[in-house]
Coordinates of C-alpha atoms in Angstrom, one line a residue:
M1 CA 0.0 0.0 -0.1
K2 CA 2.8 2.2 0.9
K3 CA 4.4 1.6 -2.7
L4 CA 1.2 2.6 -4.4
Y5 CA 1.2 5.9 -2.5
I6 CA 4.8 6.8 -3.6
L7 CA 3.7 5.8 -7.2
I8 CA 0.8 8.1 -7.2
T9 CA 2.8 10.8 -5.5
V10 CA 5.6 10.5 -8.3
L11 CA 3.1 10.3 -11.2
F12 CA 1.2 13.5 -9.8
L13 CA 4.6 15.2 -9.5
A14 CA 5.5 14.2 -13.0
G15 CA 2.4 15.3 -14.7
F16 CA 2.5 18.8 -12.7
G17 CA 5.9 19.3 -14.0
M18 CA 4.9 18.5 -17.8
Q19 CA 2.0 20.8 -17.6
D20 CA 4.5 23.8 -16.7
M21 CA 6.6 22.9 -19.6
H22 CA 4.0 22.7 -21.9
A23 CA 2.6 26.1 -20.9
Q24 CA 5.9 27.9 -21.8
T25 CA 6.1 26.8 -25.2
K26 CA 3.0 28.3 -26.6
Q27 CA 4.4 31.8 -26.6
G28 CA 4.2 33.2 -30.2
K29 CA 7.0 35.2 -31.9
V30 CA 7.5 38.8 -30.7
Y31 CA 8.0 41.6 -33.4
K32 CA 9.4 45.0 -32.7
T33 CA 8.1 48.3 -34.2
T34 CA 7.3 51.9 -33.4
K35 CA 4.3 53.7 -32.6
A36 CA 4.4 55.8 -35.5
K37 CA 4.1 52.5 -37.7
T38 CA 1.1 51.1 -36.2
P39 CA -2.3 51.2 -37.5
A40 CA -4.4 54.3 -37.3
A41 CA -7.2 52.4 -35.3
V42 CA -4.7 51.5 -32.6
K43 CA -3.3 55.1 -32.5
K44 CA -7.0 56.4 -32.1
S45 CA -7.3 54.3 -29.0
L46 CA -4.3 55.8 -27.8
K47 CA -5.9 58.9 -27.4
D48 CA -7.8 58.1 -24.3
Y49 CA -4.1 57.7 -22.5
A50 CA -2.9 61.2 -23.6
D51 CA -2.0 62.2 -20.2
Y52 CA 0.2 59.0 -20.0
N53 CA 3.8 58.9 -21.1
I54 CA 3.6 56.2 -24.2
S55 CA 6.9 54.5 -25.2
N56 CA 7.7 54.8 -28.8
E57 CA 9.1 51.3 -28.9
V58 CA 6.3 48.9 -29.3
T59 CA 5.9 45.3 -29.8
F60 CA 3.5 42.9 -31.5
T61 CA 2.5 39.5 -31.8
N62 CA 0.2 37.5 -34.2
K63 CA -2.7 35.7 -32.4
G64 CA -4.8 33.8 -34.9
S65 CA -5.5 36.3 -37.8
E66 CA -5.1 39.5 -35.8
K67 CA -1.8 41.4 -34.4
I68 CA -1.9 42.3 -30.9
Y69 CA 0.2 45.5 -30.2
K70 CA 2.1 46.0 -26.8
F71 CA 2.4 49.5 -25.7
K72 CA 4.4 50.6 -22.2
V73 CA 2.4 53.4 -20.7
Q74 CA 3.5 55.2 -17.8
K75 CA 2.1 58.0 -15.2
G76 CA 4.2 59.0 -12.4
N77 CA 5.8 55.9 -10.6
W78 CA 3.2 53.7 -12.3
S79 CA 3.4 51.8 -15.5
H80 CA 1.8 49.1 -17.2
F81 CA 1.3 47.7 -20.6
L82 CA -1.7 47.9 -22.9
L83 CA -2.5 45.2 -25.3
I84 CA -4.3 46.5 -28.3
N85 CA -5.7 44.7 -31.5
E86 CA -5.3 46.0 -35.0
K87 CA -8.9 47.3 -34.8
G88 CA -8.2 49.6 -32.2
K89 CA -9.9 47.6 -29.2
I90 CA -8.2 47.3 -26.0
V91 CA -7.8 43.7 -25.1
G92 CA -5.9 43.6 -21.9
I93 CA -3.6 45.4 -19.6
E94 CA -0.7 44.0 -17.8
T95 CA 0.5 45.3 -14.8
G96 CA 3.6 43.1 -14.4
E97 CA 2.5 41.5 -11.0
H98 CA 2.2 38.1 -12.1
S99 CA 5.4 37.9 -14.5
N100 CA 8.7 36.1 -13.6

């Protein structure tokens, strides 16, 4: 019975470790661009953040059939990343609290 518990524990730990490895491999390729080279719809959605300092260096990734642009915005001591699709919709905000 003790060997069964050990075997179940080892299998559980191996499965949990494989899950972490699989999650890290799903990242797409990241491309660099500038704020001036982004689509007009993306620039229009940035107007809501006019009182923020918006970085000129921008990255984007291809998620399915659309591009997701990542802008670093800063106001005072606070900074975060805006994720905007090529149609100008803000699809997310990364605060960096959960990044490694």
